[in-house]
């Protein structure tokens, strides 16, 4: 069956009616975007001869995706979240805004509400026999290289099983385990005492992994640590670093790896004096460079639904 019906008056009118394009009420932007997305979908059905069975398989897939609560996970896995970064990078370049720490995707696993500490925070709450101690530290500076005192550095990462607290299916972690927030000191310094993470894998029975299986892709990420860094008069930075040496560093299912976001991991001793669980520990220095507001506004801040917990 190779019919083309998109360009008929009947279908044009159907698309306009479905999006209420000519109605006076409703949100104009919403109508515009919906009309365009529906039109593109209808065009794909025409062009690729997508069958009714395939359409209903897709509709049922959306139901499973919602039931699994994985729409934001899928957004990372199909490159949608990376695409938004590529667009923000391009917008920055066009505006002559360069030189800050590169952004990379937030992902779906941030939890708001973690208590804020001054300068240093120990963020491993639950014991994890398979994870060694890790110290993450550095300086927050502005684009001119001046240390930013009082900047808020938030971090979150997985445990030795690749699970994040609040989303851990084993129930092994308390709410803010491996999540922290510190205010930089007068020299712009921050420090987290934590445990070495392992890479994340999509839930094997979930909708995201189901889609990836169908196209022969894996759903794994290299070990990584997420950050938000915010300060007065600076744009909020969303980024991550990867743990050097992870075999998946250039094979991340969410496409978050960037050359500048792979800091060296150093072996150190003296962990006992720092209160770490072993004297030998790993150390990562990671410095953040923020970028200024654009015409007084943070044009890179992203609003999205995020989990929250009470301290
Ligand atoms: C993660 O830990 C993550 O960072 C992303 C982007 C997607 C799934 C899990
Ligand atoms: Fe993550």
mmCIF file of C-alpha atoms and ligand atoms in Angstrom:
data_model
loop_
_atom_site.group_PDB
_atom_site.id
_atom_site.type_symbol
_atom_site.label_atom_id
_atom_site.label_comp_id
_atom_site.label_asym_id
_atom_site.label_seq_id
_atom_site.Cartn_x
_atom_site.Cartn_y
_atom_site.Cartn_z
ATOM 1 C CA UNK A 1 0.000 0.000 0.000
ATOM 2 C CA UNK A 2 1.679 3.165 -1.122
ATOM 3 C CA UNK A 3 -0.903 5.884 -0.847
ATOM 4 C CA UNK A 4 -0.184 9.488 0.046
ATOM 5 C CA UNK A 5 -2.962 11.277 1.905
ATOM 6 C CA UNK A 6 -1.155 13.922 3.964
ATOM 7 C CA UNK A 7 -1.547 16.643 1.362
ATOM 8 C CA UNK A 8 -5.305 16.202 0.967
ATOM 9 C CA UNK A 9 -7.746 18.789 2.267
ATOM 10 C CA UNK A 10 -9.341 16.150 4.482
ATOM 11 C CA UNK A 11 -6.077 15.460 6.338
ATOM 12 C CA UNK A 12 -4.972 19.104 6.456
ATOM 13 C CA UNK A 13 -8.316 19.956 8.039
ATOM 14 C CA UNK A 14 -8.056 16.987 10.416
ATOM 15 C CA UNK A 15 -4.640 18.161 11.650
ATOM 16 C CA UNK A 16 -5.866 21.706 12.173
ATOM 17 C CA UNK A 17 -8.944 20.480 14.036
ATOM 18 C CA UNK A 18 -6.968 18.037 16.199
ATOM 19 C CA UNK A 19 -4.642 20.829 17.375
ATOM 20 C CA UNK A 20 -7.519 23.368 17.514
ATOM 21 C CA UNK A 21 -5.248 25.562 15.398
ATOM 22 C CA UNK A 22 -8.008 27.945 14.391
ATOM 23 C CA UNK A 23 -9.816 28.045 17.710
ATOM 24 C CA UNK A 24 -9.504 31.229 19.736
ATOM 25 C CA UNK A 25 -8.979 29.542 23.087
ATOM 26 C CA UNK A 26 -6.064 27.519 24.333
ATOM 27 C CA UNK A 27 -2.321 28.048 24.471
ATOM 28 C CA UNK A 28 -1.019 29.273 21.108
ATOM 29 C CA UNK A 29 2.481 27.857 21.528
ATOM 30 C CA UNK A 30 1.110 24.499 22.590
ATOM 31 C CA UNK A 31 -1.169 24.392 19.549
ATOM 32 C CA UNK A 32 1.678 25.339 17.224
ATOM 33 C CA UNK A 33 4.017 22.654 18.552
ATOM 34 C CA UNK A 34 1.329 19.974 18.725
ATOM 35 C CA UNK A 35 0.183 20.708 15.177
ATOM 36 C CA UNK A 36 3.739 20.426 13.910
ATOM 37 C CA UNK A 37 4.535 17.208 15.767
ATOM 38 C CA UNK A 38 1.264 15.593 14.662
ATOM 39 C CA UNK A 39 1.894 16.680 11.080
ATOM 40 C CA UNK A 40 5.400 15.199 11.167
ATOM 41 C CA UNK A 41 4.024 11.952 12.612
ATOM 42 C CA UNK A 42 1.308 11.726 9.966
ATOM 43 C CA UNK A 43 3.917 12.422 7.291
ATOM 44 C CA UNK A 44 6.119 9.620 8.607
ATOM 45 C CA UNK A 45 3.140 7.231 8.501
ATOM 46 C CA UNK A 46 2.527 8.214 4.874
ATOM 47 C CA UNK A 47 6.184 8.140 3.787
ATOM 48 C CA UNK A 48 7.195 4.918 5.540
ATOM 49 C CA UNK A 49 3.824 3.213 5.135
ATOM 50 C CA UNK A 50 3.679 2.641 8.867
ATOM 51 C CA UNK A 51 0.981 0.009 9.371
ATOM 52 C CA UNK A 52 -1.912 0.134 11.856
ATOM 53 C CA UNK A 53 -0.260 -2.734 13.769
ATOM 54 C CA UNK A 54 2.927 -0.681 14.061
ATOM 55 C CA UNK A 55 1.016 2.405 15.193
ATOM 56 C CA UNK A 56 -0.761 0.424 17.926
ATOM 57 C CA UNK A 57 2.509 -1.165 19.019
ATOM 58 C CA UNK A 58 3.830 2.388 19.423
ATOM 59 C CA UNK A 59 0.743 3.545 21.330
ATOM 60 C CA UNK A 60 1.003 0.578 23.694
ATOM 61 C CA UNK A 61 4.706 1.285 24.118
ATOM 62 C CA UNK A 62 3.855 4.794 25.344
ATOM 63 C CA UNK A 63 1.549 3.261 27.947
ATOM 64 C CA UNK A 64 4.328 1.005 29.200
ATOM 65 C CA UNK A 65 6.788 3.905 29.174
ATOM 66 C CA UNK A 66 4.485 5.893 31.436
ATOM 67 C CA UNK A 67 3.703 2.943 33.702
ATOM 68 C CA UNK A 68 7.439 2.392 34.145
ATOM 69 C CA UNK A 69 8.005 6.099 34.814
ATOM 70 C CA UNK A 70 10.773 6.095 32.228
ATOM 71 C CA UNK A 71 9.929 8.912 29.804
ATOM 72 C CA UNK A 72 12.881 11.025 31.001
ATOM 73 C CA UNK A 73 15.182 7.995 30.902
ATOM 74 C CA UNK A 74 14.155 7.322 27.314
ATOM 75 C CA UNK A 75 14.784 11.006 26.502
ATOM 76 C CA UNK A 76 18.411 10.477 27.563
ATOM 77 C CA UNK A 77 18.715 7.181 25.682
ATOM 78 C CA UNK A 78 17.392 8.416 22.336
ATOM 79 C CA UNK A 79 19.742 11.406 22.353
ATOM 80 C CA UNK A 80 16.973 13.956 22.920
ATOM 81 C CA UNK A 81 18.635 15.350 26.050
ATOM 82 C CA UNK A 82 22.028 15.493 24.302
ATOM 83 C CA UNK A 83 20.404 17.299 21.381
ATOM 84 C CA UNK A 84 19.200 20.041 23.734
ATOM 85 C CA UNK A 85 22.812 20.424 24.945
ATOM 86 C CA UNK A 86 24.081 20.641 21.366
ATOM 87 C CA UNK A 87 21.563 23.426 20.756
ATOM 88 C CA UNK A 88 22.532 25.307 23.934
ATOM 89 C CA UNK A 89 26.236 24.942 23.039
ATOM 90 C CA UNK A 90 25.512 26.380 19.598
ATOM 91 C CA UNK A 91 23.493 29.251 21.085
ATOM 92 C CA UNK A 92 26.382 30.048 23.460
ATOM 93 C CA UNK A 93 28.848 30.022 20.571
ATOM 94 C CA UNK A 94 26.635 32.307 18.497
ATOM 95 C CA UNK A 95 26.433 34.693 21.481
ATOM 96 C CA UNK A 96 30.220 34.629 21.945
ATOM 97 C CA UNK A 97 29.888 32.842 25.294
ATOM 98 C CA UNK A 98 32.811 30.464 25.570
ATOM 99 C CA UNK A 99 35.274 29.255 28.162
ATOM 100 C CA UNK A 100 33.163 27.868 30.995
ATOM 101 C CA UNK A 101 33.125 24.238 32.096
ATOM 102 C CA UNK A 102 31.201 22.372 29.381
ATOM 103 C CA UNK A 103 27.630 21.436 30.164
ATOM 104 C CA UNK A 104 26.378 17.908 29.875
ATOM 105 C CA UNK A 105 23.001 16.330 30.461
ATOM 106 C CA UNK A 106 21.284 16.283 33.847
ATOM 107 C CA UNK A 107 19.636 12.878 33.469
ATOM 108 C CA UNK A 108 16.506 11.818 35.376
ATOM 109 C CA UNK A 109 17.927 11.008 38.827
ATOM 110 C CA UNK A 110 18.457 14.296 40.696
ATOM 111 C CA UNK A 111 16.674 14.646 44.045
ATOM 112 C CA UNK A 112 16.095 18.094 45.552
ATOM 113 C CA UNK A 113 16.209 18.769 49.277
ATOM 114 C CA UNK A 114 19.658 17.562 50.303
ATOM 115 C CA UNK A 115 21.077 19.507 53.287
ATOM 116 C CA UNK A 116 23.654 22.168 52.390
ATOM 117 C CA UNK A 117 27.036 22.090 54.169
ATOM 118 C CA UNK A 118 29.816 24.650 54.338
ATOM 119 C CA UNK A 119 32.872 23.831 52.229
ATOM 120 C CA UNK A 120 33.080 20.082 52.852
ATOM 121 C CA UNK A 121 30.472 17.308 52.999
ATOM 122 C CA UNK A 122 30.676 13.603 53.700
ATOM 123 C CA UNK A 123 27.907 12.216 51.522
ATOM 124 C CA UNK A 124 28.247 8.438 51.912
ATOM 125 C CA UNK A 125 25.603 7.635 54.519
ATOM 126 C CA UNK A 126 25.104 3.900 53.956
ATOM 127 C CA UNK A 127 27.972 1.402 54.069
ATOM 128 C CA UNK A 128 28.938 -0.093 50.712
ATOM 129 C CA UNK A 129 31.410 -2.969 51.057
ATOM 130 C CA UNK A 130 32.274 -2.936 47.364
ATOM 131 C CA UNK A 131 33.118 0.773 47.088
ATOM 132 C CA UNK A 132 36.406 2.420 48.062
ATOM 133 C CA UNK A 133 36.733 5.973 49.370
ATOM 134 C CA UNK A 134 36.796 8.878 46.951
ATOM 135 C CA UNK A 135 37.477 12.555 47.567
ATOM 136 C CA UNK A 136 36.185 15.032 45.004
ATOM 137 C CA UNK A 137 37.348 18.611 45.387
ATOM 138 C CA UNK A 138 38.162 21.776 43.507
ATOM 139 C CA UNK A 139 37.508 25.444 43.016
ATOM 140 C CA UNK A 140 34.629 27.362 41.499
ATOM 141 C CA UNK A 141 35.803 30.383 39.516
ATOM 142 C CA UNK A 142 34.085 32.913 37.296
ATOM 143 C CA UNK A 143 34.944 33.515 33.651
ATOM 144 C CA UNK A 144 37.685 35.956 34.707
ATOM 145 C CA UNK A 145 39.322 33.260 36.855
ATOM 146 C CA UNK A 146 38.264 34.778 40.190
ATOM 147 C CA UNK A 147 37.245 32.293 42.892
ATOM 148 C CA UNK A 148 33.518 32.377 43.635
ATOM 149 C CA UNK A 149 32.802 32.251 47.373
ATOM 150 C CA UNK A 150 29.374 31.002 48.449
ATOM 151 C CA UNK A 151 28.685 29.106 45.211
ATOM 152 C CA UNK A 152 26.374 26.129 45.661
ATOM 153 C CA UNK A 153 27.900 22.859 44.393
ATOM 154 C CA UNK A 154 25.428 19.970 44.300
ATOM 155 C CA UNK A 155 26.492 16.464 43.373
ATOM 156 C CA UNK A 156 24.840 13.074 42.993
ATOM 157 C CA UNK A 157 26.073 9.682 41.856
ATOM 158 C CA UNK A 158 25.478 5.928 41.993
ATOM 159 C CA UNK A 159 26.745 3.324 44.472
ATOM 160 C CA UNK A 160 28.875 0.255 43.707
ATOM 161 C CA UNK A 161 25.842 -1.425 42.090
ATOM 162 C CA UNK A 162 25.128 1.484 39.760
ATOM 163 C CA UNK A 163 21.997 2.437 41.749
ATOM 164 C CA UNK A 164 21.037 5.946 42.885
ATOM 165 C CA UNK A 165 19.450 6.580 46.271
ATOM 166 C CA UNK A 166 15.712 7.375 46.042
ATOM 167 C CA UNK A 167 15.545 5.257 42.843
ATOM 168 C CA UNK A 168 17.274 2.137 44.173
ATOM 169 C CA UNK A 169 15.085 -0.940 43.473
ATOM 170 C CA UNK A 170 16.916 -2.907 46.207
ATOM 171 C CA UNK A 171 15.924 -0.387 48.885
ATOM 172 C CA UNK A 172 19.518 -0.469 50.164
ATOM 173 C CA UNK A 173 20.041 3.297 50.372
ATOM 174 C CA UNK A 174 18.593 6.058 52.518
ATOM 175 C CA UNK A 175 17.194 9.151 50.816
ATOM 176 C CA UNK A 176 20.278 11.314 50.320
ATOM 177 C CA UNK A 177 22.996 8.671 50.185
ATOM 178 C CA UNK A 178 25.702 9.765 47.720
ATOM 179 C CA UNK A 179 24.009 13.124 47.218
ATOM 180 C CA UNK A 180 25.485 16.334 48.569
ATOM 181 C CA UNK A 181 25.417 20.116 48.480
ATOM 182 C CA UNK A 182 28.137 22.455 49.721
ATOM 183 C CA UNK A 183 28.720 26.212 49.702
ATOM 184 C CA UNK A 184 32.204 27.120 48.513
ATOM 185 C CA UNK A 185 34.470 28.770 51.090
ATOM 186 C CA UNK A 186 36.097 32.197 50.800
ATOM 187 C CA UNK A 187 38.592 30.752 48.283
ATOM 188 C CA UNK A 188 35.893 29.186 46.147
ATOM 189 C CA UNK A 189 36.759 25.668 47.363
ATOM 190 C CA UNK A 190 34.397 22.722 47.691
ATOM 191 C CA UNK A 191 35.019 19.116 48.764
ATOM 192 C CA UNK A 192 32.970 15.907 48.902
ATOM 193 C CA UNK A 193 33.973 12.766 50.778
ATOM 194 C CA UNK A 194 32.236 9.832 49.158
ATOM 195 C CA UNK A 195 32.604 6.348 47.646
ATOM 196 C CA UNK A 196 33.591 5.391 44.118
ATOM 197 C CA UNK A 197 30.536 4.966 41.858
ATOM 198 C CA UNK A 198 29.925 2.315 39.219
ATOM 199 C CA UNK A 199 28.136 2.941 35.915
ATOM 200 C CA UNK A 200 24.349 2.871 35.637
ATOM 201 C CA UNK A 201 22.320 0.388 33.618
ATOM 202 C CA UNK A 202 18.690 0.831 32.541
ATOM 203 C CA UNK A 203 16.146 -1.395 34.338
ATOM 204 C CA UNK A 204 16.297 -4.612 32.266
ATOM 205 C CA UNK A 205 12.500 -5.071 32.138
ATOM 206 C CA UNK A 206 11.731 -1.394 31.550
ATOM 207 C CA UNK A 207 10.403 0.345 28.460
ATOM 208 C CA UNK A 208 13.711 2.086 27.718
ATOM 209 C CA UNK A 209 15.710 -1.139 27.631
ATOM 210 C CA UNK A 210 12.913 -2.727 25.578
ATOM 211 C CA UNK A 211 13.357 -0.089 22.879
ATOM 212 C CA UNK A 212 17.147 -0.353 23.015
ATOM 213 C CA UNK A 213 16.943 -4.159 22.656
ATOM 214 C CA UNK A 214 14.904 -3.715 19.493
ATOM 215 C CA UNK A 215 17.694 -1.707 17.873
ATOM 216 C CA UNK A 216 20.561 -3.744 19.386
ATOM 217 C CA UNK A 217 21.885 -1.008 21.699
ATOM 218 C CA UNK A 218 22.935 -1.387 25.314
ATOM 219 C CA UNK A 219 21.522 0.830 28.068
ATOM 220 C CA UNK A 220 24.631 1.446 30.147
ATOM 221 C CA UNK A 221 26.558 4.492 31.252
ATOM 222 C CA UNK A 222 30.186 4.726 32.362
ATOM 223 C CA UNK A 223 30.752 5.600 36.036
ATOM 224 C CA UNK A 224 30.085 9.308 36.494
ATOM 225 C CA UNK A 225 29.259 12.047 38.998
ATOM 226 C CA UNK A 226 26.632 14.736 38.339
ATOM 227 C CA UNK A 227 26.858 18.388 39.357
ATOM 228 C CA UNK A 228 24.784 21.528 39.492
ATOM 229 C CA UNK A 229 26.854 24.628 40.251
ATOM 230 C CA UNK A 230 25.080 27.892 40.929
ATOM 231 C CA UNK A 231 26.095 31.309 42.221
ATOM 232 C CA UNK A 232 24.856 34.885 42.223
ATOM 233 C CA UNK A 233 25.256 36.603 38.854
ATOM 234 C CA UNK A 234 26.372 33.363 37.159
ATOM 235 C CA UNK A 235 24.505 30.920 34.950
ATOM 236 C CA UNK A 236 23.649 27.633 36.627
ATOM 237 C CA UNK A 237 25.952 24.920 35.285
ATOM 238 C CA UNK A 238 24.666 21.361 34.760
ATOM 239 C CA UNK A 239 27.479 18.915 34.182
ATOM 240 C CA UNK A 240 29.093 15.579 35.066
ATOM 241 C CA UNK A 241 32.504 14.029 35.029
ATOM 242 C CA UNK A 242 33.295 10.448 34.086
ATOM 243 C CA UNK A 243 35.606 8.179 36.019
ATOM 244 C CA UNK A 244 38.766 7.850 33.959
ATOM 245 C CA UNK A 245 39.422 4.335 32.669
ATOM 246 C CA UNK A 246 35.799 3.139 32.572
ATOM 247 C CA UNK A 247 35.494 0.997 29.420
ATOM 248 C CA UNK A 248 32.183 2.659 28.493
ATOM 249 C CA UNK A 249 33.542 6.210 28.562
ATOM 250 C CA UNK A 250 33.078 6.590 24.811
ATOM 251 C CA UNK A 251 30.093 4.252 24.662
ATOM 252 C CA UNK A 252 27.598 6.007 26.957
ATOM 253 C CA UNK A 253 23.988 5.169 26.112
ATOM 254 C CA UNK A 254 23.064 8.757 27.064
ATOM 255 C CA UNK A 255 25.871 10.478 25.079
ATOM 256 C CA UNK A 256 27.051 12.647 27.985
ATOM 257 C CA UNK A 257 30.830 12.130 27.677
ATOM 258 C CA UNK A 258 32.979 15.108 26.720
ATOM 259 C CA UNK A 259 36.773 15.287 26.434
ATOM 260 C CA UNK A 260 36.991 18.062 29.062
ATOM 261 C CA UNK A 261 34.935 16.055 31.572
ATOM 262 C CA UNK A 262 37.334 13.159 32.261
ATOM 263 C CA UNK A 263 39.552 14.332 35.144
ATOM 264 C CA UNK A 264 42.511 12.200 36.264
ATOM 265 C CA UNK A 265 42.002 9.897 39.248
ATOM 266 C CA UNK A 266 44.921 10.047 41.703
ATOM 267 C CA UNK A 267 45.825 7.425 44.329
ATOM 268 C CA UNK A 268 46.415 8.942 47.762
ATOM 269 C CA UNK A 269 47.054 7.878 51.346
ATOM 270 C CA UNK A 270 46.043 9.634 54.538
ATOM 271 C CA UNK A 271 42.358 8.772 54.290
ATOM 272 C CA UNK A 272 42.256 7.689 57.943
ATOM 273 C CA UNK A 273 43.081 11.210 59.086
ATOM 274 C CA UNK A 274 40.271 12.510 56.871
ATOM 275 C CA UNK A 275 37.799 10.054 58.430
ATOM 276 C CA UNK A 276 37.533 7.937 55.258
ATOM 277 C CA UNK A 277 36.852 4.216 55.473
ATOM 278 C CA UNK A 278 40.388 3.294 54.375
ATOM 279 C CA UNK A 279 43.738 5.050 54.426
ATOM 280 C CA UNK A 280 44.285 4.552 50.691
ATOM 281 C CA UNK A 281 41.773 6.513 48.690
ATOM 282 C CA UNK A 282 41.162 7.970 45.259
ATOM 283 C CA UNK A 283 41.220 11.692 44.666
ATOM 284 C CA UNK A 284 39.681 13.687 41.846
ATOM 285 C CA UNK A 285 40.250 17.395 41.453
ATOM 286 C CA UNK A 286 37.579 19.006 39.344
ATOM 287 C CA UNK A 287 37.406 22.764 38.962
ATOM 288 C CA UNK A 288 34.322 24.567 37.736
ATOM 289 C CA UNK A 289 34.352 27.698 35.617
ATOM 290 C CA UNK A 290 31.005 29.495 35.546
ATOM 291 C CA UNK A 291 29.714 31.847 32.881
ATOM 292 C CA UNK A 292 27.964 35.165 33.438
ATOM 293 C CA UNK A 293 24.288 35.928 33.057
ATOM 294 C CA UNK A 294 23.231 37.010 29.572
ATOM 295 C CA UNK A 295 21.551 40.425 29.686
ATOM 296 C CA UNK A 296 20.939 39.844 33.370
ATOM 297 C CA UNK A 297 19.308 36.468 32.807
ATOM 298 C CA UNK A 298 20.248 32.820 33.169
ATOM 299 C CA UNK A 299 19.461 31.605 29.664
ATOM 300 C CA UNK A 300 20.653 28.051 30.305
ATOM 301 C CA UNK A 301 18.657 27.181 33.405
ATOM 302 C CA UNK A 302 16.293 24.273 32.727
ATOM 303 C CA UNK A 303 12.940 23.778 34.415
ATOM 304 C CA UNK A 304 11.757 20.187 34.563
ATOM 305 C CA UNK A 305 9.951 17.942 36.994
ATOM 306 C CA UNK A 306 12.430 16.694 39.585
ATOM 307 C CA UNK A 307 12.145 14.346 42.543
ATOM 308 C CA UNK A 308 12.393 15.881 45.999
ATOM 309 C CA UNK A 309 12.785 14.486 49.492
ATOM 310 C CA UNK A 310 12.768 15.997 52.985
ATOM 311 C CA UNK A 311 15.994 16.082 54.978
HETATM 312 C C1 LIG B 1 21.811 8.054 34.885
HETATM 313 O O1 LIG B 1 22.570 7.950 35.967
HETATM 314 C C2 LIG B 1 22.013 9.117 34.106
HETATM 315 O O2 LIG B 1 22.929 9.974 34.500
HETATM 316 C C3 LIG B 1 21.284 9.290 32.934
HETATM 317 C C4 LIG B 1 21.545 10.431 32.047
HETATM 318 C C5 LIG B 1 20.332 8.380 32.576
HETATM 319 C C6 LIG B 1 20.123 7.314 33.383
HETATM 320 C C7 LIG B 1 20.850 7.148 34.530
HETATM 321 FE FE1 LIG B 2 23.706 9.493 36.361
#
